[in-house]
mmCIF file of C-alpha atoms in Angstrom:
data_model
loop_
_atom_site.group_PDB
_atom_site.id
_atom_site.type_symbol
_atom_site.label_atom_id
_atom_site.label_comp_id
_atom_site.label_asym_id
_atom_site.label_seq_id
_atom_site.Cartn_x
_atom_site.Cartn_y
_atom_site.Cartn_z
ATOM 1 C CA MET A 247 122.273 157.409 129.573
ATOM 2 C CA LEU A 248 123.204 154.487 127.420
ATOM 3 C CA PRO A 249 125.967 151.878 128.694
ATOM 4 C CA ARG A 250 129.510 153.267 128.417
ATOM 5 C CA ARG A 251 130.420 149.880 126.732
ATOM 6 C CA LEU A 252 127.876 150.343 124.060
ATOM 7 C CA LEU A 253 128.570 154.556 123.623
ATOM 8 C CA LYS A 254 132.144 153.350 123.241
ATOM 9 C CA VAL A 255 130.767 151.290 120.581
ATOM 10 C CA SER A 256 128.497 153.685 118.513
ATOM 11 C CA CYS A 257 130.880 156.255 118.949
ATOM 12 C CA SER A 258 134.395 154.235 117.655
ATOM 13 C CA GLY A 259 132.750 151.007 115.981
ATOM 14 C CA ARG A 260 129.238 151.344 114.348
ATOM 15 C CA ASN A 261 129.705 148.251 112.011
ATOM 16 C CA GLN A 262 130.425 146.019 114.808
ATOM 17 C CA PHE A 263 126.458 146.117 115.333
ATOM 18 C CA GLN A 264 125.925 146.196 111.686
ATOM 19 C CA ARG A 265 128.132 142.885 111.709
ATOM 20 C CA ARG A 266 126.728 140.599 114.312
ATOM 21 C CA PHE A 267 123.228 141.391 112.453
ATOM 22 C CA SER A 268 121.317 141.790 109.859
ATOM 23 C CA VAL A 269 117.696 141.238 108.997
ATOM 24 C CA CYS A 270 117.850 140.510 104.915
ATOM 25 C CA GLU A 271 121.501 139.950 104.417
ATOM 26 C CA LEU A 272 122.979 136.034 103.149
ATOM 27 C CA SER A 273 126.143 135.347 104.116
ATOM 28 C CA ALA A 274 127.984 134.321 100.783
ATOM 29 C CA GLU A 275 127.711 130.386 101.444
ATOM 30 C CA HIS A 276 123.580 130.806 101.923
ATOM 31 C CA ARG A 277 123.819 132.983 98.245
ATOM 32 C CA GLU A 278 125.675 130.411 96.331
ATOM 33 C CA LEU A 279 123.276 127.761 97.462
ATOM 34 C CA GLN A 280 120.211 130.256 96.238
ATOM 35 C CA ARG A 281 122.328 130.726 93.144
ATOM 36 C CA ILE A 282 122.206 126.994 92.347
ATOM 37 C CA CYS A 283 118.994 126.341 93.584
ATOM 38 C CA ARG A 284 117.620 129.002 91.343
ATOM 39 C CA GLN A 285 119.128 127.721 88.525
ATOM 40 C CA PHE A 286 117.894 124.265 88.807
ATOM 41 C CA SER A 287 114.685 125.295 88.645
ATOM 42 C CA ASP A 288 115.263 127.743 85.961
ATOM 43 C CA ARG A 289 116.212 124.539 83.972
ATOM 44 C CA GLU A 290 115.071 121.878 85.025
ATOM 45 C CA LEU A 291 111.937 122.254 86.748
ATOM 46 C CA LYS A 292 110.007 125.510 84.930
ATOM 47 C CA PRO A 293 110.162 123.089 81.544
ATOM 48 C CA ALA A 294 108.506 120.143 83.123
ATOM 49 C CA ALA A 295 106.060 122.009 86.183
ATOM 50 C CA SER A 296 103.118 122.618 83.793
ATOM 51 C CA GLU A 297 103.201 118.853 82.534
ATOM 52 C CA ILE A 298 103.707 118.086 85.859
ATOM 53 C CA ASP A 299 101.194 119.214 86.704
ATOM 54 C CA ARG A 300 98.427 118.253 84.306
ATOM 55 C CA LEU A 301 99.683 114.730 84.733
ATOM 56 C CA GLY A 302 99.158 114.832 88.339
ATOM 57 C CA THR A 303 102.552 112.743 87.919
ATOM 58 C CA PHE A 304 105.376 112.632 91.031
ATOM 59 C CA PRO A 305 108.622 114.103 89.879
ATOM 60 C CA ALA A 306 110.652 111.123 89.761
ATOM 61 C CA GLN A 307 113.461 112.346 87.921
ATOM 62 C CA HIS A 308 113.723 115.794 89.584
ATOM 63 C CA ILE A 309 113.934 114.188 92.975
ATOM 64 C CA ALA A 310 116.641 111.793 91.972
ATOM 65 C CA LYS A 311 118.841 114.646 90.697
ATOM 66 C CA LEU A 312 118.133 116.961 93.589
ATOM 67 C CA ALA A 313 119.400 113.611 95.702
ATOM 68 C CA SER A 314 122.052 113.846 94.135
ATOM 69 C CA MET A 315 123.088 117.268 95.011
ATOM 70 C CA GLY A 316 122.236 116.976 98.656
ATOM 71 C CA LEU A 317 119.030 118.279 99.031
ATOM 72 C CA MET A 318 116.829 115.777 100.308
ATOM 73 C CA ARG A 319 118.961 115.484 103.574
ATOM 74 C CA VAL A 320 118.954 119.166 103.602
ATOM 75 C CA THR A 321 119.451 119.400 107.498
ATOM 76 C CA VAL A 322 120.781 115.571 108.410
ATOM 77 C CA SER A 323 124.068 115.274 109.485
ATOM 78 C CA PRO A 324 126.827 114.318 107.048
ATOM 79 C CA ARG A 325 127.014 110.447 108.969
ATOM 80 C CA TYR A 326 123.598 109.511 107.830
ATOM 81 C CA GLY A 327 124.382 111.074 104.071
ATOM 82 C CA GLY A 328 122.893 114.754 104.568
ATOM 83 C CA ALA A 329 123.946 118.184 103.828
ATOM 84 C CA GLY A 330 124.292 119.133 107.611
ATOM 85 C CA MET A 331 122.484 122.806 106.316
ATOM 86 C CA ASP A 332 120.494 124.312 108.677
ATOM 87 C CA MET A 333 116.992 125.681 108.620
ATOM 88 C CA LEU A 334 118.004 129.200 106.800
ATOM 89 C CA SER A 335 119.330 127.222 103.979
ATOM 90 C CA LEU A 336 116.361 124.966 103.442
ATOM 91 C CA SER A 337 113.887 127.859 103.123
ATOM 92 C CA LEU A 338 116.015 129.280 100.334
ATOM 93 C CA ILE A 339 116.532 125.973 98.748
ATOM 94 C CA VAL A 340 112.302 125.280 99.610
ATOM 95 C CA GLU A 341 111.628 128.843 98.134
ATOM 96 C CA GLU A 342 113.606 128.670 94.932
ATOM 97 C CA LEU A 343 112.639 125.427 93.228
ATOM 98 C CA SER A 344 108.952 126.105 94.386
ATOM 99 C CA ARG A 345 109.612 129.167 91.783
ATOM 100 C CA GLY A 346 109.970 126.911 89.495
ATOM 101 C CA CYS A 347 106.939 124.022 90.306
ATOM 102 C CA GLY A 348 105.171 124.156 93.280
ATOM 103 C CA SER A 349 104.675 120.387 93.278
ATOM 104 C CA THR A 350 108.512 119.786 93.457
ATOM 105 C CA GLY A 351 108.597 122.454 96.418
ATOM 106 C CA SER A 352 106.207 121.063 98.082
ATOM 107 C CA ILE A 353 107.746 117.425 98.004
ATOM 108 C CA VAL A 354 111.464 118.399 98.805
ATOM 109 C CA SER A 355 109.808 120.836 101.902
ATOM 110 C CA ILE A 356 107.387 118.262 103.498
ATOM 111 C CA HIS A 357 109.848 115.208 103.299
ATOM 112 C CA ASN A 358 112.605 117.348 104.792
ATOM 113 C CA CYS A 359 111.114 119.852 107.612
ATOM 114 C CA LEU A 360 108.527 116.881 108.974
ATOM 115 C CA TYR A 361 110.341 113.578 108.443
ATOM 116 C CA ALA A 362 114.357 113.882 107.364
ATOM 117 C CA ASN A 363 115.378 116.814 109.949
ATOM 118 C CA LEU A 364 112.358 115.390 112.750
ATOM 119 C CA LEU A 365 114.454 111.556 112.465
ATOM 120 C CA ASP A 366 117.767 113.348 112.724
ATOM 121 C CA ARG A 367 116.760 115.370 115.501
ATOM 122 C CA LEU A 368 115.012 112.990 117.454
ATOM 123 C CA GLY A 369 115.653 109.593 116.476
ATOM 124 C CA THR A 370 118.631 107.036 118.410
ATOM 125 C CA ASP A 371 121.603 106.059 116.344
ATOM 126 C CA HIS A 372 119.413 102.306 115.521
ATOM 127 C CA GLN A 373 116.518 104.568 114.626
ATOM 128 C CA ARG A 374 119.115 106.613 111.822
ATOM 129 C CA HIS A 375 120.669 104.152 111.374
ATOM 130 C CA ARG A 376 118.143 101.733 110.485
ATOM 131 C CA LEU A 377 115.856 104.536 107.940
ATOM 132 C CA PHE A 378 118.746 106.385 106.714
ATOM 133 C CA ASN A 379 121.274 103.997 105.673
ATOM 134 C CA LYS A 380 118.827 101.497 104.497
ATOM 135 C CA TYR A 381 116.940 103.733 101.904
ATOM 136 C CA PRO A 382 118.887 105.969 99.261
ATOM 137 C CA SER A 383 118.790 109.485 100.065
ATOM 138 C CA ASP A 384 116.448 109.881 96.740
ATOM 139 C CA THR A 385 113.499 107.635 98.989
ATOM 140 C CA ILE A 386 110.638 109.719 100.836
ATOM 141 C CA GLY A 387 109.565 109.680 104.339
ATOM 142 C CA ALA A 388 105.985 110.626 105.527
ATOM 143 C CA PHE A 389 104.544 112.152 108.896
ATOM 144 C CA ALA A 390 101.151 111.128 109.652
ATOM 145 C CA LEU A 391 99.612 113.031 112.248
ATOM 146 C CA SER A 392 95.830 114.127 110.781
ATOM 147 C CA GLU A 393 92.886 112.068 110.621
ATOM 148 C CA ALA A 394 89.773 112.934 109.355
ATOM 149 C CA GLY A 395 88.165 113.482 111.855
ATOM 150 C CA ALA A 396 91.190 114.937 114.150
ATOM 151 C CA GLY A 397 92.982 117.896 111.746
ATOM 152 C CA SER A 398 93.370 121.328 113.554
ATOM 153 C CA ASP A 399 91.998 119.414 116.899
ATOM 154 C CA VAL A 400 94.912 116.622 117.062
ATOM 155 C CA ALA A 401 93.566 115.781 120.655
ATOM 156 C CA ALA A 402 90.372 113.767 119.179
ATOM 157 C CA MET A 403 92.890 111.434 117.533
ATOM 158 C CA THR A 404 91.410 107.967 117.137
ATOM 159 C CA THR A 405 94.666 106.050 116.025
ATOM 160 C CA ARG A 406 95.045 103.614 118.945
ATOM 161 C CA ALA A 407 98.531 101.837 119.603
ATOM 162 C CA THR A 408 98.289 99.306 122.155
ATOM 163 C CA GLN A 409 101.597 97.308 123.912
ATOM 164 C CA SER A 410 102.108 93.865 123.810
ATOM 165 C CA SER A 411 103.768 91.830 126.794
ATOM 166 C CA ASP A 412 106.845 91.691 124.841
ATOM 167 C CA GLY A 413 106.775 95.630 124.586
ATOM 168 C CA SER A 414 106.192 96.038 121.106
ATOM 169 C CA TRP A 415 103.319 97.242 119.856
ATOM 170 C CA LEU A 416 100.236 97.261 117.500
ATOM 171 C CA LEU A 417 98.871 99.830 115.646
ATOM 172 C CA ASN A 418 94.925 100.756 114.310
ATOM 173 C CA GLY A 419 93.229 103.433 113.008
ATOM 174 C CA SER A 420 93.634 105.539 109.736
ATOM 175 C CA LYS A 421 95.584 108.513 108.927
ATOM 176 C CA ALA A 422 94.797 111.248 106.682
ATOM 177 C CA TRP A 423 96.174 113.190 103.977
ATOM 178 C CA VAL A 424 99.306 112.391 104.941
ATOM 179 C CA THR A 425 101.682 113.383 102.109
ATOM 180 C CA SER A 426 103.869 111.467 99.390
ATOM 181 C CA GLY A 427 102.131 108.959 101.354
ATOM 182 C CA VAL A 428 102.364 106.545 97.745
ATOM 183 C CA GLU A 429 105.988 107.171 96.859
ATOM 184 C CA ALA A 430 106.803 107.093 100.777
ATOM 185 C CA VAL A 431 109.493 104.078 102.245
ATOM 186 C CA ALA A 432 108.444 104.597 105.768
ATOM 187 C CA ALA A 433 106.703 107.427 108.139
ATOM 188 C CA ILE A 434 106.548 109.044 111.268
ATOM 189 C CA VAL A 435 102.990 107.860 112.356
ATOM 190 C CA PHE A 436 101.099 109.149 115.698
ATOM 191 C CA ALA A 437 98.168 107.487 117.597
ATOM 192 C CA THR A 438 97.149 107.601 120.802
ATOM 193 C CA ILE A 439 98.034 105.138 124.192
ATOM 194 C CA ASP A 440 94.694 105.818 125.528
ATOM 195 C CA SER A 441 92.550 108.405 124.524
ATOM 196 C CA SER A 442 91.320 109.129 127.818
ATOM 197 C CA LEU A 443 94.728 110.804 128.534
ATOM 198 C CA GLY A 444 94.239 113.224 125.794
ATOM 199 C CA TYR A 445 97.706 114.638 124.536
ATOM 200 C CA LYS A 446 98.883 113.081 126.826
ATOM 201 C CA GLY A 447 98.687 109.999 125.280
ATOM 202 C CA ILE A 448 99.800 110.726 122.289
ATOM 203 C CA THR A 449 103.751 109.180 120.912
ATOM 204 C CA ALA A 450 105.520 108.697 117.760
ATOM 205 C CA PHE A 451 106.271 105.917 116.031
ATOM 206 C CA LEU A 452 108.775 105.267 113.258
ATOM 207 C CA VAL A 453 106.835 102.548 110.277
ATOM 208 C CA ASP A 454 109.168 100.905 107.884
ATOM 209 C CA PHE A 455 106.850 100.493 104.907
ATOM 210 C CA GLU A 456 108.772 97.670 103.443
ATOM 211 C CA GLU A 457 108.036 95.716 106.894
ATOM 212 C CA ALA A 458 104.203 97.584 107.395
ATOM 213 C CA LYS A 459 102.993 96.797 104.096
ATOM 214 C CA ALA A 460 102.941 93.117 104.333
ATOM 215 C CA ASN A 461 101.552 93.316 107.823
ATOM 216 C CA GLY A 462 98.372 95.583 107.653
ATOM 217 C CA LEU A 463 99.046 98.486 106.251
ATOM 218 C CA SER A 464 97.660 99.707 103.262
ATOM 219 C CA LEU A 465 97.080 103.196 101.038
ATOM 220 C CA GLY A 466 93.808 104.731 100.541
ATOM 221 C CA ARG A 467 92.948 106.030 96.947
ATOM 222 C CA PRO A 468 95.171 109.166 96.414
ATOM 223 C CA GLU A 469 92.803 112.525 96.799
ATOM 224 C CA ASP A 470 92.321 114.517 93.352
ATOM 225 C CA LYS A 471 93.389 117.962 94.456
ATOM 226 C CA LEU A 472 93.356 120.886 93.036
ATOM 227 C CA GLY A 473 96.406 122.111 93.051
ATOM 228 C CA ILE A 474 99.824 120.775 93.534
ATOM 229 C CA ARG A 475 98.958 117.628 91.792
ATOM 230 C CA GLY A 476 102.795 116.099 91.650
ATOM 231 C CA THR A 477 102.113 115.382 94.886
ATOM 232 C CA SER A 478 100.234 112.016 95.778
ATOM 233 C CA THR A 479 98.093 112.564 99.019
ATOM 234 C CA CYS A 480 95.953 109.603 100.573
ATOM 235 C CA ASP A 481 94.991 107.633 103.995
ATOM 236 C CA LEU A 482 97.190 105.878 105.928
ATOM 237 C CA VAL A 483 95.208 102.797 107.204
ATOM 238 C CA LEU A 484 96.658 100.233 109.722
ATOM 239 C CA GLU A 485 95.254 97.240 111.370
ATOM 240 C CA ASN A 486 97.096 95.645 113.372
ATOM 241 C CA VAL A 487 100.305 96.717 112.304
ATOM 242 C CA PRO A 488 103.133 95.701 114.561
ATOM 243 C CA ILE A 489 105.879 97.849 115.723
ATOM 244 C CA PRO A 490 108.625 97.215 117.487
ATOM 245 C CA ALA A 491 109.432 98.636 120.987
ATOM 246 C CA GLU A 492 112.725 100.839 119.598
ATOM 247 C CA ASN A 493 110.810 102.061 116.873
ATOM 248 C CA VAL A 494 109.256 104.526 119.500
ATOM 249 C CA LEU A 495 110.106 108.044 118.919
ATOM 250 C CA GLY A 496 111.424 110.089 121.627
ATOM 251 C CA SER A 497 109.448 108.883 124.624
ATOM 252 C CA VAL A 498 105.554 107.622 124.906
ATOM 253 C CA GLY A 499 103.395 110.335 125.488
ATOM 254 C CA SER A 500 105.847 112.858 123.976
ATOM 255 C CA GLY A 501 103.880 112.771 120.328
ATOM 256 C CA MET A 502 102.116 116.105 121.144
ATOM 257 C CA ARG A 503 105.242 118.348 121.913
ATOM 258 C CA ILE A 504 107.168 116.382 119.011
ATOM 259 C CA ALA A 505 104.466 117.192 116.691
ATOM 260 C CA MET A 506 104.142 121.159 117.905
ATOM 261 C CA GLU A 507 107.726 121.223 117.391
ATOM 262 C CA GLN A 508 107.978 119.819 114.143
ATOM 263 C CA LEU A 509 105.024 121.754 113.062
ATOM 264 C CA ASP A 510 107.337 124.913 113.318
ATOM 265 C CA ARG A 511 109.631 123.489 110.903
ATOM 266 C CA ALA A 512 106.670 122.405 108.524
ATOM 267 C CA ARG A 513 105.272 126.000 108.432
ATOM 268 C CA ILE A 514 108.842 127.358 107.606
ATOM 269 C CA GLY A 515 109.193 124.948 104.809
ATOM 270 C CA ILE A 516 105.617 126.181 103.656
ATOM 271 C CA ALA A 517 106.247 129.809 104.203
ATOM 272 C CA SER A 518 108.795 129.355 101.874
ATOM 273 C CA GLN A 519 106.907 127.555 99.305
ATOM 274 C CA ALA A 520 104.063 130.219 99.536
ATOM 275 C CA ILE A 521 107.375 132.819 98.289
ATOM 276 C CA GLY A 522 108.263 130.887 95.360
ATOM 277 C CA ILE A 523 105.062 130.856 94.079
ATOM 278 C CA ALA A 524 104.277 134.203 95.099
ATOM 279 C CA GLN A 525 107.800 135.451 93.238
ATOM 280 C CA ALA A 526 106.966 132.985 90.288
ATOM 281 C CA SER A 527 103.322 135.098 90.024
ATOM 282 C CA LEU A 528 105.127 138.667 90.332
ATOM 283 C CA GLU A 529 107.673 137.767 87.786
ATOM 284 C CA GLU A 530 105.079 135.906 85.230
ATOM 285 C CA ALA A 531 102.440 139.101 85.556
ATOM 286 C CA VAL A 532 105.979 141.557 85.095
ATOM 287 C CA ALA A 533 107.195 139.746 81.603
ATOM 288 C CA TYR A 534 103.705 140.129 80.558
ATOM 289 C CA ALA A 535 102.895 143.566 81.121
ATOM 290 C CA LYS A 536 106.460 144.648 78.994
ATOM 291 C CA GLN A 537 105.168 142.992 75.467
ATOM 292 C CA ARG A 538 101.422 143.265 76.005
ATOM 293 C CA VAL A 539 99.959 146.705 74.317
ATOM 294 C CA ALA A 540 96.548 147.922 75.920
ATOM 295 C CA PHE A 541 94.619 151.415 75.217
ATOM 296 C CA GLY A 542 97.458 152.726 73.198
ATOM 297 C CA GLY A 543 100.297 151.593 75.029
ATOM 298 C CA MET A 544 102.364 148.837 77.592
ATOM 299 C CA LEU A 545 100.347 147.862 79.919
ATOM 300 C CA ILE A 546 103.092 148.228 82.174
ATOM 301 C CA ASP A 547 102.784 151.819 81.904
ATOM 302 C CA LEU A 548 99.194 152.071 83.557
ATOM 303 C CA PRO A 549 99.014 153.180 86.799
ATOM 304 C CA ALA A 550 96.662 150.230 88.215
ATOM 305 C CA VAL A 551 98.631 147.566 86.896
ATOM 306 C CA ARG A 552 102.304 149.348 88.558
ATOM 307 C CA THR A 553 100.483 149.971 91.893
ATOM 308 C CA ARG A 554 99.631 145.973 91.685
ATOM 309 C CA ILE A 555 102.647 144.788 90.830
ATOM 310 C CA ALA A 556 104.428 147.405 94.061
ATOM 311 C CA GLU A 557 101.724 145.438 96.194
ATOM 312 C CA ILE A 558 102.401 142.265 95.119
ATOM 313 C CA GLY A 559 106.704 142.873 95.425
ATOM 314 C CA THR A 560 106.177 144.749 99.196
ATOM 315 C CA ARG A 561 104.025 141.717 100.362
ATOM 316 C CA ILE A 562 106.806 139.498 99.273
ATOM 317 C CA GLU A 563 109.167 141.010 100.638
ATOM 318 C CA THR A 564 107.829 141.448 103.841
ATOM 319 C CA ALA A 565 106.374 137.344 103.967
ATOM 320 C CA ARG A 566 110.521 136.879 103.196
ATOM 321 C CA LEU A 567 111.510 138.508 106.020
ATOM 322 C CA LEU A 568 109.589 136.975 108.322
ATOM 323 C CA VAL A 569 110.444 133.347 106.838
ATOM 324 C CA ARG A 570 114.016 134.763 107.575
ATOM 325 C CA LYS A 571 113.520 135.907 110.472
ATOM 326 C CA ALA A 572 111.663 131.968 111.962
ATOM 327 C CA ALA A 573 114.536 130.218 110.636
ATOM 328 C CA VAL A 574 116.764 131.701 112.010
ATOM 329 C CA GLU A 575 115.298 131.783 115.678
ATOM 330 C CA ILE A 576 115.248 127.984 114.981
ATOM 331 C CA ASP A 577 118.526 127.963 113.925
ATOM 332 C CA ARG A 578 119.867 129.457 117.074
ATOM 333 C CA GLY A 579 117.963 126.765 119.388
ATOM 334 C CA GLN A 580 115.217 129.581 119.877
ATOM 335 C CA ARG A 581 111.612 129.133 120.849
ATOM 336 C CA ALA A 582 110.180 129.920 117.862
ATOM 337 C CA THR A 583 106.373 129.384 117.439
ATOM 338 C CA LYS A 584 104.820 132.810 116.910
ATOM 339 C CA ALA A 585 107.911 133.979 114.089
ATOM 340 C CA CYS A 586 106.648 130.529 112.200
ATOM 341 C CA SER A 587 102.816 131.128 112.780
ATOM 342 C CA MET A 588 103.466 134.910 111.428
ATOM 343 C CA ALA A 589 105.558 133.666 109.091
ATOM 344 C CA LYS A 590 102.948 131.204 107.482
ATOM 345 C CA TRP A 591 100.274 133.161 108.053
ATOM 346 C CA VAL A 592 101.820 135.756 105.865
ATOM 347 C CA ALA A 593 103.573 133.768 103.177
ATOM 348 C CA GLY A 594 99.984 131.998 102.074
ATOM 349 C CA GLU A 595 97.963 134.689 101.875
ATOM 350 C CA THR A 596 100.784 136.419 100.147
ATOM 351 C CA ALA A 597 101.215 133.920 97.895
ATOM 352 C CA THR A 598 96.982 133.516 97.283
ATOM 353 C CA PHE A 599 97.590 137.589 96.104
ATOM 354 C CA ALA A 600 100.377 137.527 94.191
ATOM 355 C CA ALA A 601 99.119 134.441 92.070
ATOM 356 C CA HIS A 602 95.165 136.461 91.623
ATOM 357 C CA GLY A 603 97.018 139.822 91.365
ATOM 358 C CA CYS A 604 98.961 137.639 88.180
ATOM 359 C CA GLN A 605 95.572 136.527 86.841
ATOM 360 C CA GLN A 606 94.637 140.608 87.107
ATOM 361 C CA ILE A 607 96.904 142.003 85.184
ATOM 362 C CA MET A 608 96.666 138.920 82.276
ATOM 363 C CA GLY A 609 93.043 139.081 82.201
ATOM 364 C CA GLY A 610 91.713 136.021 80.275
ATOM 365 C CA MET A 611 95.597 134.822 79.509
ATOM 366 C CA GLY A 612 95.633 134.663 83.502
ATOM 367 C CA TYR A 613 92.784 132.077 83.332
ATOM 368 C CA VAL A 614 94.146 129.407 80.295
ATOM 369 C CA LYS A 615 95.717 126.329 81.115
ATOM 370 C CA ASN A 616 98.634 127.063 78.169
ATOM 371 C CA LEU A 617 99.905 129.566 80.679
ATOM 372 C CA PRO A 618 100.881 129.275 84.030
ATOM 373 C CA ALA A 619 99.137 132.241 86.132
ATOM 374 C CA GLU A 620 96.574 129.266 86.865
ATOM 375 C CA ARG A 621 98.130 127.142 88.043
ATOM 376 C CA PHE A 622 100.044 129.110 90.152
ATOM 377 C CA TYR A 623 96.621 130.376 91.744
ATOM 378 C CA ARG A 624 95.874 126.670 92.189
ATOM 379 C CA ASP A 625 98.718 125.624 94.275
ATOM 380 C CA ALA A 626 98.744 129.299 96.235
ATOM 381 C CA ARG A 627 95.985 127.852 98.083
ATOM 382 C CA ILE A 628 96.892 124.658 99.756
ATOM 383 C CA THR A 629 99.714 127.214 101.457
ATOM 384 C CA GLU A 630 97.150 128.693 103.669
ATOM 385 C CA ILE A 631 95.820 125.004 104.554
ATOM 386 C CA TYR A 632 98.028 122.886 105.395
ATOM 387 C CA GLY A 633 100.512 122.747 108.551
ATOM 388 C CA GLY A 634 97.279 124.402 110.198
ATOM 389 C CA VAL A 635 95.304 126.560 108.233
ATOM 390 C CA THR A 636 95.607 130.581 108.625
ATOM 391 C CA ASP A 637 93.150 130.787 110.994
ATOM 392 C CA VAL A 638 95.075 128.406 113.672
ATOM 393 C CA GLN A 639 97.730 130.310 112.946
ATOM 394 C CA LYS A 640 96.302 133.545 113.796
ATOM 395 C CA SER A 641 95.238 132.156 116.910
ATOM 396 C CA ILE A 642 98.957 130.908 117.893
ATOM 397 C CA VAL A 643 100.025 134.473 117.069
ATOM 398 C CA ALA A 644 97.344 135.850 119.625
ATOM 399 C CA ASP A 645 98.266 133.360 122.087
ATOM 400 C CA ALA A 646 101.772 134.111 122.271
ATOM 401 C CA ILE A 647 101.430 138.106 121.791
ATOM 402 C CA ILE A 648 98.814 138.072 124.894
ATOM 403 C CA LYS A 649 100.979 135.593 126.960
ATOM 404 C CA GLU A 650 103.855 138.216 125.980
ATOM 405 C CA LEU A 651 102.016 140.710 127.717
ATOM 406 C CA ASP A 652 101.601 139.298 130.548
#
C-alpha cells in the first residue's frame, strides 16, 4: 500500500507530480535563451563556420558579440560581470552555438566550464576581482591540467610547484593540449608540490599571463588539428614562473579534487557540443535527401535513408536527455559524476554516428569540402577524446554503478 499522502495526491492532484519534475520540458526562460542562441547560430556562425575551419582562425568577432550578450561568463555572478545562469543554460548555449560552428562552441564551452565557472565557484573575492575585473568579458581563460605523459593518468604529473621562503611559488614544467592557450589572458594551472604524494600533492594555481609571460612563461607551437580548427591548442612551458601565495586556488593539495569536480562540468559542455554537431549533421542530411533524386524518386523516400534518419534522431534525443539530467543534477548540488560521464560518452559517440550517417546519406557530396558534412565528421571526433576519452568515461560509470550496488 502506498503512503496515504501519495494516494491522496495520485487521486486528487495528479498534475502536482508533473509540475515537480519533467525529463524534457524547459522553462520559458530556458526556451527563450535557446531561441536567441539558435538565431545567433543561424545568422552569424553557420555562414562563417567553413572559413573559420579552412583558415584555422580564432573567431574573435563572434566571441566579442557573444560576450556582449553575456555568454562568455554564463554562470559567473553578476557582481563580476557574469549572467548568473545555471549549468542547464550553459548546456543549451553550447549546443546551439556548436550546431552552427563546432570551433566557436568549443571555445565557449571550455572557457565557461573549465575557467570562468571554476574561478567564480572557488576563487576568493580577491582572486575573482583581480582576474574578472582586470580583463573584459570577451577575453579567454584556459585550463592546464594535461601533460605529454599525464593525460588520463593525472597522478603522473611532473610540473612542479616549489614554495619560497616568503610563501610564493615557482612553477616549472610543461602543460599540454591547452585549448585557447594562444588567446588566453590567464589560466588555471595544476602542478604537484611533491610527486611522492601522488594525488595529494596536486595544487591549482591562477596564472596571469600578462605577468607570467614576462617571467618565464612561453607558449609551444599550436597543434595542427583534424577538427575544431578555429580553436588554438598548444603547450604551456613554465620556467621558474613566480606565482604569489594568494594565487593558490582552493587549498594546497586540493587540486585533484578541484580538477575532477570541474571536469564533471566540462563533460556537460563537451556533450552539449557533441549534440550540437549531431543535430547539424541530421539537419544537413535531411535537407540534402529532400532535394536529391535517386533511383527514380527522392532520396528521402528510400527505406535505408529513413532508417538512418530515425537512428540518428533517436540517438540525439537519448543523448540530449542524459545531458540535461546531468546539468540539472549539478544545478541541484548533487554529485553528478556518473551522469556527466554517461552524457559525455553517449553524446560523443552520437556526434560521430550522426556525422558518419550524414556522409553516408550524402554519398560523395558528404566527402567534399564545399559542403559541411566532412567538417561535422572532423569536429565530432574530438568530443570522444578531450575531457577524458570514451574508455575513461565507461570506467567511471562502471565504478559508480558497482559502488551503488555494493
